[in-house]
PDB file of C-alpha atoms and ligand atoms in Angstrom:
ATOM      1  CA  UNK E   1     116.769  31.847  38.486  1.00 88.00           C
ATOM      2  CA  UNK E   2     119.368  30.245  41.297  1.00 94.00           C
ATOM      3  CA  UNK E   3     118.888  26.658  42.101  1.00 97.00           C
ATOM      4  CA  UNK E   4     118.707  26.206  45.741  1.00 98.00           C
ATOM      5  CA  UNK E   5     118.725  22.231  47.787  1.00 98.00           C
ATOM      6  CA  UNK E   6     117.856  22.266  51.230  1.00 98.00           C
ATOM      7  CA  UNK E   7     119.083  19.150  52.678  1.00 98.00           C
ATOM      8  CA  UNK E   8     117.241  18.894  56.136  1.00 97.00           C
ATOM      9  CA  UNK E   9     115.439  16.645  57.731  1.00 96.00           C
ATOM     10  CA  UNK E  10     113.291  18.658  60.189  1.00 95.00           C
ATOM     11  CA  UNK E  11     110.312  19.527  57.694  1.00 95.00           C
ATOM     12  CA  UNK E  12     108.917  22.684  59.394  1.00 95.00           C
ATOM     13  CA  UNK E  13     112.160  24.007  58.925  1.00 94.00           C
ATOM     14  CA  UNK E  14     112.519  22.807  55.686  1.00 96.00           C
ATOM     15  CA  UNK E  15     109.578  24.457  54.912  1.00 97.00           C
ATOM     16  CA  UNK E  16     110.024  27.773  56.123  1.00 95.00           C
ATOM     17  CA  UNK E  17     113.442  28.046  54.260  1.00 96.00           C
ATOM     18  CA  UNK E  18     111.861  27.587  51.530  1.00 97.00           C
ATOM     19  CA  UNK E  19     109.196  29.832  51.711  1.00 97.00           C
ATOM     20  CA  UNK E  20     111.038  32.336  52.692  1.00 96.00           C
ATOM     21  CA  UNK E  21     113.653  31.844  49.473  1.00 97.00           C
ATOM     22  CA  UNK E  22     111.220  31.184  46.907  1.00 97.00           C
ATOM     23  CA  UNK E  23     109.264  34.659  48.273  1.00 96.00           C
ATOM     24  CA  UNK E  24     112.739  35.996  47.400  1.00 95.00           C
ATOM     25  CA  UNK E  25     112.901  34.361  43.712  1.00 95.00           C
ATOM     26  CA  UNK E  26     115.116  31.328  44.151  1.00 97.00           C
ATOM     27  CA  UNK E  27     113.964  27.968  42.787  1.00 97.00           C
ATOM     28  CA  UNK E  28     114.381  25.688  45.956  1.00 98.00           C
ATOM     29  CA  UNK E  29     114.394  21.572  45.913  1.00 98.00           C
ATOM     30  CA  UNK E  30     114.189  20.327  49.549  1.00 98.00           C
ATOM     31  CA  UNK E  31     115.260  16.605  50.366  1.00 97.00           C
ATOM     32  CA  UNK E  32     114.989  15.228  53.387  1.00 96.00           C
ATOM     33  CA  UNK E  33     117.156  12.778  53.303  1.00 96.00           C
ATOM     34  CA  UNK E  34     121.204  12.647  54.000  1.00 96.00           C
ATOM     35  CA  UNK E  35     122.594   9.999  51.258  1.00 96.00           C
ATOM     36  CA  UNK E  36     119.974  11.192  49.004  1.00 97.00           C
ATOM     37  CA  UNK E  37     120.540  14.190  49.146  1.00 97.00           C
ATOM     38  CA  UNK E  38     124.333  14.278  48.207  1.00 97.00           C
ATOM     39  CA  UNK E  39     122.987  12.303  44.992  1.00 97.00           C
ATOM     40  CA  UNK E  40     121.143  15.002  44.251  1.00 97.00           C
ATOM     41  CA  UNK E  41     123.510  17.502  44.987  1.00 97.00           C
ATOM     42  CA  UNK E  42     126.206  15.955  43.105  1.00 96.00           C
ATOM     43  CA  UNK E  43     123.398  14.921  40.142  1.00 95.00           C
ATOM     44  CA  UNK E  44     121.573  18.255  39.600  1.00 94.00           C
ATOM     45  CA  UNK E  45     123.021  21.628  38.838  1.00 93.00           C
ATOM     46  CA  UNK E  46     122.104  23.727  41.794  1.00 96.00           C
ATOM     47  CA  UNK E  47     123.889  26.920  42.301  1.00 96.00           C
ATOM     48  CA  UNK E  48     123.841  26.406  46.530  1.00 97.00           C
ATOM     49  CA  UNK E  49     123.418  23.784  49.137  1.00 97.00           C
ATOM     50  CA  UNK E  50     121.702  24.671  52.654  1.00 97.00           C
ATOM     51  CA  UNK E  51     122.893  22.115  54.414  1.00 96.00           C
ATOM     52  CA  UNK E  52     121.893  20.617  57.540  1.00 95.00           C
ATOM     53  CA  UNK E  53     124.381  18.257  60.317  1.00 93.00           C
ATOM     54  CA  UNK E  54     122.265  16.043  61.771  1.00 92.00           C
ATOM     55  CA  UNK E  55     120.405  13.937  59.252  1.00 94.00           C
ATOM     56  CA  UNK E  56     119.601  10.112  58.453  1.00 93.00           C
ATOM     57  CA  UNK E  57     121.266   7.989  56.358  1.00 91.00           C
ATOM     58  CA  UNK E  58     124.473  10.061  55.916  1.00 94.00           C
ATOM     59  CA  UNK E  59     125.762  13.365  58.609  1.00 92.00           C
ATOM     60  CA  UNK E  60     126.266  17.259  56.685  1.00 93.00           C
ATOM     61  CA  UNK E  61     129.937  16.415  57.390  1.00 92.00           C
ATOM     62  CA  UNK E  62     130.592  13.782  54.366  1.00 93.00           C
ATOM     63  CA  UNK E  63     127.974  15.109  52.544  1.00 95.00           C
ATOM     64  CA  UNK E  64     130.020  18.737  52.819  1.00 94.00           C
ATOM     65  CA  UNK E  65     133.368  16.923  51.376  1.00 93.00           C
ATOM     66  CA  UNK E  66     131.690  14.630  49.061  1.00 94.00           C
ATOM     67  CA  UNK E  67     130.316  18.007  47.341  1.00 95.00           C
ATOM     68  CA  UNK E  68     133.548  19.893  47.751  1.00 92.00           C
ATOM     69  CA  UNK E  69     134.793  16.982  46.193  1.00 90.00           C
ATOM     70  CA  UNK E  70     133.456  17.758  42.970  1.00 90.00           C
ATOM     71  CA  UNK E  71     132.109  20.940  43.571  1.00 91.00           C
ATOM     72  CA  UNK E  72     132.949  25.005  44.349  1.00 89.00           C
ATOM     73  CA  UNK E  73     128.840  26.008  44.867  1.00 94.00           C
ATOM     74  CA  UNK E  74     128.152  27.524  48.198  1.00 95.00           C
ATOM     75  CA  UNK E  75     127.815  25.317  51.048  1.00 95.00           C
ATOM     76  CA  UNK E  76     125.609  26.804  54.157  1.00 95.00           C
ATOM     77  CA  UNK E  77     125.722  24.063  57.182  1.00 93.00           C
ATOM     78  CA  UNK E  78     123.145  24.715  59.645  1.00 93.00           C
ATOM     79  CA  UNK E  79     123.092  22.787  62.896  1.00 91.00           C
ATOM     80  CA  UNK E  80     121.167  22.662  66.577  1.00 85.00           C
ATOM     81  CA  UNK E  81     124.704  23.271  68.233  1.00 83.00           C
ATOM     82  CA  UNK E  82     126.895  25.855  68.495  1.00 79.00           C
ATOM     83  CA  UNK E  83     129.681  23.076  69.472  1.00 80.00           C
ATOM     84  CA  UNK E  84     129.117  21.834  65.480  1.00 80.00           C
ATOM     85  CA  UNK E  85     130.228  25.331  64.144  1.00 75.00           C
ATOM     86  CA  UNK E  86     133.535  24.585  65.921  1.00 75.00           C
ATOM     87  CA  UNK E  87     133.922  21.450  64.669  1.00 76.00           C
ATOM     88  CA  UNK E  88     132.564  22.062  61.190  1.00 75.00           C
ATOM     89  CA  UNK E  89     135.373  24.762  60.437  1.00 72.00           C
ATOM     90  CA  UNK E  90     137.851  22.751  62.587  1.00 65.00           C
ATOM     91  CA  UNK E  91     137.127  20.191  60.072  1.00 74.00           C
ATOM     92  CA  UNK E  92     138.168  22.613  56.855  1.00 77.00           C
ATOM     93  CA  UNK E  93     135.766  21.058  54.874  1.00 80.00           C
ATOM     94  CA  UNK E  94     135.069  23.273  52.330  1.00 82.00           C
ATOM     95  CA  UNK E  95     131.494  25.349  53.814  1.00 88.00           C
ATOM     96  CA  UNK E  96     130.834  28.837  53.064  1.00 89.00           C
ATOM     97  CA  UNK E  97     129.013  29.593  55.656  1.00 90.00           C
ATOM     98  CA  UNK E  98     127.482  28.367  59.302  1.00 89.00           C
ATOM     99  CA  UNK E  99     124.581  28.679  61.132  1.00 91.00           C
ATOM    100  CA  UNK E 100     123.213  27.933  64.221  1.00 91.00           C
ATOM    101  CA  UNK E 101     119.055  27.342  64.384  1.00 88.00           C
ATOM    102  CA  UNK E 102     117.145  28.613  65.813  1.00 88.00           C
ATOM    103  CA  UNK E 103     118.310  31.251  63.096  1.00 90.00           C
ATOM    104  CA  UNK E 104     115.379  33.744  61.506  1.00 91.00           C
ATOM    105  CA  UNK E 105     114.938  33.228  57.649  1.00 91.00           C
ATOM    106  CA  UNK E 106     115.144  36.504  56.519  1.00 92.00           C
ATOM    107  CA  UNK E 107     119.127  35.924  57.980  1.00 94.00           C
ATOM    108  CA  UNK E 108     119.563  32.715  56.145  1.00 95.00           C
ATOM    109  CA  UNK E 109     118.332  35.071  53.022  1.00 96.00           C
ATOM    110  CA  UNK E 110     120.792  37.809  53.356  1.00 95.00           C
ATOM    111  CA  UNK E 111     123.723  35.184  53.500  1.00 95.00           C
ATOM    112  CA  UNK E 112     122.235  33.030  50.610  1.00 96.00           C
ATOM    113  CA  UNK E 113     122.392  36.045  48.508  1.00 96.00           C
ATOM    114  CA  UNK E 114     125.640  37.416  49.391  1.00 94.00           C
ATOM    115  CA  UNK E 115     126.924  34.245  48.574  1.00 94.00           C
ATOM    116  CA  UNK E 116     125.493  33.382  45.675  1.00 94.00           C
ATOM    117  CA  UNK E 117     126.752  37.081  44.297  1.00 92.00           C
ATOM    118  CA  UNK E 118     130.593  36.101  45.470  1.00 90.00           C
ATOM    119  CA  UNK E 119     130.189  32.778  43.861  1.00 90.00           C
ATOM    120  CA  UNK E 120     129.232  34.614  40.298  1.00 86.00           C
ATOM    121  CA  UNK E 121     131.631  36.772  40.710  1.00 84.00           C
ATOM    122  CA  UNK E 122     134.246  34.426  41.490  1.00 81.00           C
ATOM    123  CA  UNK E 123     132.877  32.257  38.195  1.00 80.00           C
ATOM    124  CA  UNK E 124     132.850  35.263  35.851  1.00 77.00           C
ATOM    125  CA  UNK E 125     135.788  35.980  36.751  1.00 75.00           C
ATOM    126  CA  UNK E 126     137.023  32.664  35.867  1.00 67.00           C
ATOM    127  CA  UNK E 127     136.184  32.848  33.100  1.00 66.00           C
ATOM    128  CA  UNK E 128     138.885  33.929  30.221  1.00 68.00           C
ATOM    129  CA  UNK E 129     138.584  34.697  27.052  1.00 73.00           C
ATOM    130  CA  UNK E 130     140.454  32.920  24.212  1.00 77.00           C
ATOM    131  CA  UNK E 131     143.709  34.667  22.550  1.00 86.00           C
ATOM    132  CA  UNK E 132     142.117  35.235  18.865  1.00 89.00           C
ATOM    133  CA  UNK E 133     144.067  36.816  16.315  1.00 91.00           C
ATOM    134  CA  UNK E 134     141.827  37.789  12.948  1.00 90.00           C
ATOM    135  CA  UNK E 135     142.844  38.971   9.656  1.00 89.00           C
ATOM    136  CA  UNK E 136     140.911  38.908   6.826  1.00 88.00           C
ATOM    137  CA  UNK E 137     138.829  35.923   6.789  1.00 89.00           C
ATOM    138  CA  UNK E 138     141.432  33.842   8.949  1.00 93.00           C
ATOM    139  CA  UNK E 139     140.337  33.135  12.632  1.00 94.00           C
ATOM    140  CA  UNK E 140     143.385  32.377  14.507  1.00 94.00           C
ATOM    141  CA  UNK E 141     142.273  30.709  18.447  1.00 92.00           C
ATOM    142  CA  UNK E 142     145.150  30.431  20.078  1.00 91.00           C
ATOM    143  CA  UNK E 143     143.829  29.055  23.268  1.00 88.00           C
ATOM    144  CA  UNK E 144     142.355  26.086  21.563  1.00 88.00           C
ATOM    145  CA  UNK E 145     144.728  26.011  19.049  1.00 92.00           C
ATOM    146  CA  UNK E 146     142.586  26.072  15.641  1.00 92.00           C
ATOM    147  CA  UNK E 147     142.021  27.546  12.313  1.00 94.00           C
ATOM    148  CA  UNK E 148     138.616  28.555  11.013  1.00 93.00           C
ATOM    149  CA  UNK E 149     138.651  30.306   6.820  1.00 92.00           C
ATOM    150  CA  UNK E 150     135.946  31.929   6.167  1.00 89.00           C
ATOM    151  CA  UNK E 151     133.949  30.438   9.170  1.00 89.00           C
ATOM    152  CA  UNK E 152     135.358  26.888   7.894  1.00 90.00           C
ATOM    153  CA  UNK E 153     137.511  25.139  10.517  1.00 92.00           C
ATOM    154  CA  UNK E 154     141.084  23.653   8.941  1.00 93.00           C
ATOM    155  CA  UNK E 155     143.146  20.927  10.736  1.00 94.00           C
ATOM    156  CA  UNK E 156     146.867  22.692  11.239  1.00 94.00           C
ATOM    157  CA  UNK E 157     149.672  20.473  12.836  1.00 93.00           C
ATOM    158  CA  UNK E 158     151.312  21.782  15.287  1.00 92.00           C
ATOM    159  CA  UNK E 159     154.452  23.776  13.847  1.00 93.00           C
ATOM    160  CA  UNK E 160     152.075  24.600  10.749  1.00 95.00           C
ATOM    161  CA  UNK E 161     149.889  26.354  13.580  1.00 96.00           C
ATOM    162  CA  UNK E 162     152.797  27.931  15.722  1.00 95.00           C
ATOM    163  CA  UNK E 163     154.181  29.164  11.969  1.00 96.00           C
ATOM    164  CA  UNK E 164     151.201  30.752  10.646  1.00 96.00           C
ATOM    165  CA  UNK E 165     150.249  32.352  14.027  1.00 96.00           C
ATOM    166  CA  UNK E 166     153.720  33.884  14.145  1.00 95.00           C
ATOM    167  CA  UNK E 167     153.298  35.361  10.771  1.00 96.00           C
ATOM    168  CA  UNK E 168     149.776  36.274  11.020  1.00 95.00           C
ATOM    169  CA  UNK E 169     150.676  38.227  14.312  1.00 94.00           C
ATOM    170  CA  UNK E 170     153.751  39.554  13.036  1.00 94.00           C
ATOM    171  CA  UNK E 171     152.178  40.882   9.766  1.00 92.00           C
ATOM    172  CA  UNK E 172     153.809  43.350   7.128  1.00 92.00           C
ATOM    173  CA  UNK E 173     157.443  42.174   8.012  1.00 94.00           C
ATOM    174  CA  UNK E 174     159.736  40.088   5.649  1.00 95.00           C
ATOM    175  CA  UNK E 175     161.169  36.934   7.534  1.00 96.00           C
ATOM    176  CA  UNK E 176     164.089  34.910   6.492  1.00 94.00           C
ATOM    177  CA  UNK E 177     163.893  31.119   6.117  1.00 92.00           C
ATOM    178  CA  UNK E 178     166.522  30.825   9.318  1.00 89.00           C
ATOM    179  CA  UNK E 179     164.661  33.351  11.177  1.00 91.00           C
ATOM    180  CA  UNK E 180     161.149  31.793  10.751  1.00 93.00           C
ATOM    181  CA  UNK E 181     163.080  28.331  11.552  1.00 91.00           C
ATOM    182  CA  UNK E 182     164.939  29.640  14.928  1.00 88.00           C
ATOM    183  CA  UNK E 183     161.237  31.017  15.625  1.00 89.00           C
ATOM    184  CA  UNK E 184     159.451  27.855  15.221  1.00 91.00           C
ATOM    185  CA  UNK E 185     161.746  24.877  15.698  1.00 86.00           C
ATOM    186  CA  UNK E 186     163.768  26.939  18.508  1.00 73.00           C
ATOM    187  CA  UNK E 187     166.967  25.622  17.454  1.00 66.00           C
ATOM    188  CA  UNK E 188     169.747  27.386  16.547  1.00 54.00           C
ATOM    189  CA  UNK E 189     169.763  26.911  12.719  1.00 49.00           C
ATOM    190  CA  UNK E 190     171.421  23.705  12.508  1.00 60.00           C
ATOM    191  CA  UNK E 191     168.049  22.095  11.226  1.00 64.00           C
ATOM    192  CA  UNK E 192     167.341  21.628   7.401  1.00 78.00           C
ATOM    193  CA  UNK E 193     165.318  25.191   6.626  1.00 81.00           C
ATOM    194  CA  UNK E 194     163.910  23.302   3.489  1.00 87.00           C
ATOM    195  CA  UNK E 195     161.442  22.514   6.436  1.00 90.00           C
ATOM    196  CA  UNK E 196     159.699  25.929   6.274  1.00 93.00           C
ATOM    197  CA  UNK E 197     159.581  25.874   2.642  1.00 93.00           C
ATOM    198  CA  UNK E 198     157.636  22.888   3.243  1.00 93.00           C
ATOM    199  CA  UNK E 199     155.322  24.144   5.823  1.00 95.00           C
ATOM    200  CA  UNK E 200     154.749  27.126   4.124  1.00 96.00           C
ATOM    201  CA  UNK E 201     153.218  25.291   1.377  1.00 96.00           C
ATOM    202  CA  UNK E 202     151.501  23.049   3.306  1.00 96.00           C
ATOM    203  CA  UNK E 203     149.681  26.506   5.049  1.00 96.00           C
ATOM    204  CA  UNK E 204     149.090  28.128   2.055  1.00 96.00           C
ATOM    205  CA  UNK E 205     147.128  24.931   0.686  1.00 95.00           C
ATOM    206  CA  UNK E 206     144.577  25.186   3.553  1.00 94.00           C
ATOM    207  CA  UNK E 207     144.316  29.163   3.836  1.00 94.00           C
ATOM    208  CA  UNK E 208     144.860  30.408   0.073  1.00 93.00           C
ATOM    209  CA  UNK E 209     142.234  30.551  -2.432  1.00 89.00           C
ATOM    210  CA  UNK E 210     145.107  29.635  -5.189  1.00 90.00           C
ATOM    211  CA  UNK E 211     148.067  28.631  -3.680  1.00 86.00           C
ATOM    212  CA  UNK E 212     150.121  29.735  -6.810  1.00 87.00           C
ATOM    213  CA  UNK E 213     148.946  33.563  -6.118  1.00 90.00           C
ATOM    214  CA  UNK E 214     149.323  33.605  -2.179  1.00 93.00           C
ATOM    215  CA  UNK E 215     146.964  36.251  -0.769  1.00 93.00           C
ATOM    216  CA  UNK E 216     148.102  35.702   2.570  1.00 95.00           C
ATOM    217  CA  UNK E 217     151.210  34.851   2.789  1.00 95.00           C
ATOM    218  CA  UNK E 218     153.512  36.078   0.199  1.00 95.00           C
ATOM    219  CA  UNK E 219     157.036  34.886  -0.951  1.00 94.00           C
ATOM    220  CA  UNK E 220     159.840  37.570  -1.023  1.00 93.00           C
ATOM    221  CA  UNK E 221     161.985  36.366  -3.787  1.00 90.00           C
ATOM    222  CA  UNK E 222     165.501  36.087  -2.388  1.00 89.00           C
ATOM    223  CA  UNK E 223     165.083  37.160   1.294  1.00 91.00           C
ATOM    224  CA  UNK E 224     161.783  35.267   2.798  1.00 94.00           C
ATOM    225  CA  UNK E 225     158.124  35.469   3.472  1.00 96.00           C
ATOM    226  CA  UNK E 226     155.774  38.037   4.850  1.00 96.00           C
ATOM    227  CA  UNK E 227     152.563  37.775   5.660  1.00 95.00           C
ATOM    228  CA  UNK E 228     150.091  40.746   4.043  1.00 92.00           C
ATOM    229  CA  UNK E 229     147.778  42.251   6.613  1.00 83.00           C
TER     230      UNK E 229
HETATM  231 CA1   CA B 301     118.610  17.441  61.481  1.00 58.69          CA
END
């Protein structure tokens, strides 16, 4: 259920908002107060703010950037005058949405509702899923950069992580020493490619049952490594 503050001081109004929203299914918190009501708005996880100009203790136009601040909910600013719609979006701070009273409720509905479904929209769509790669047993998150075996998590160091996600995504291909060096270290083979011997080891200790018979990744005798799919 959406999470609704009315910030207004007029309580008739207050009231009839929130009749009419909670008829419509939202949960709805009113305060009447300005500075209070920023606290709460900035406490509390509400998913919109109705928000109204002229109120005590602090005006909707700091309460609009303090909440923008920290913020992306919906913002609706109501006010008495139609002069305060000018100013409001001369202002840039940040609302939604304005409107003037007297304004009927089933109105202030429709636009509560059309903005809440932007705003999840706009969230879900934020939302992006982690770069996983997955072969047998080894959970590769590239996003957050870690290891699970088996469900376990390992702790990787950094080239140990870039190395085995290279191999694990580039599976079923034998890779010389220098290649899997230029590849990680990004330097044109002038490093000491004992390195990878070293990391390889170090890998195969945290992913391989028996590090002696590599199930994972395997040692081509005289050209490199490859890892098995
Ligand atoms: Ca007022």
């Amino acid at each position: 259920m959406s999470k609704i503050l009315i910030i207004e001081d007029e309580e008739a109004i207050a009231d009839l908002e929130k009749d009419y929203l909670e008829l419509s299914g939202f949960d709805v918190t009113i305060c009447n107060s300005g500075d209070v009501g920023l606290k709460m708005a900035l406490t509390n996880e509400f998913d919109l703010v109705v928000l109204d100009l002229m109120l005590p203790g602090m005006d909707g136009f700091e309460i609009c950037r303090q909440i923008r601040e920290e913020k992306n909910i919906p913002i609706l600013m109501v006010s008495a005058k139609k002069d305060d719609i000018d100013k409001i979006r001369g202002l840039g701070l940040g609302a939604d949405d304005y409107m003037t009273k007297p304004f009927s409720p089933s109105e202030l509905v429709a636009r509560v509702k059309a903005h809440l479904a932007r705003y999840q929209r706009l969230v879900s769509s934020g939302k992006k899923q982690n770069d996983i790669v997955e072969i047998r047993g080894i959970r590769i998150d590239k996003t957050a950069r870690r290891v699970t075996i088996d469900g376990e998590e390992r702790a990787f160091t950094g080239k140990e992580f870039d190395l085995l996600t290279f191999l694990a995504e580039n599976p079923n291909r034998v890779y010389t020493k220098e290649e899997l060096f230029r590849e990680i270290w990004e330097m044109d083979s002038i490093g000491d490619i004992a390195t990878v011997t070293v990391h390889i080891k170090k890998i195969r200790e945290k992913i391989e049952y028996d590090s002696a018979k590599p199930q994972y990744i395997e040692t081509i005798w005289g050209v490199g490594y490859r890892f098995r799919i």
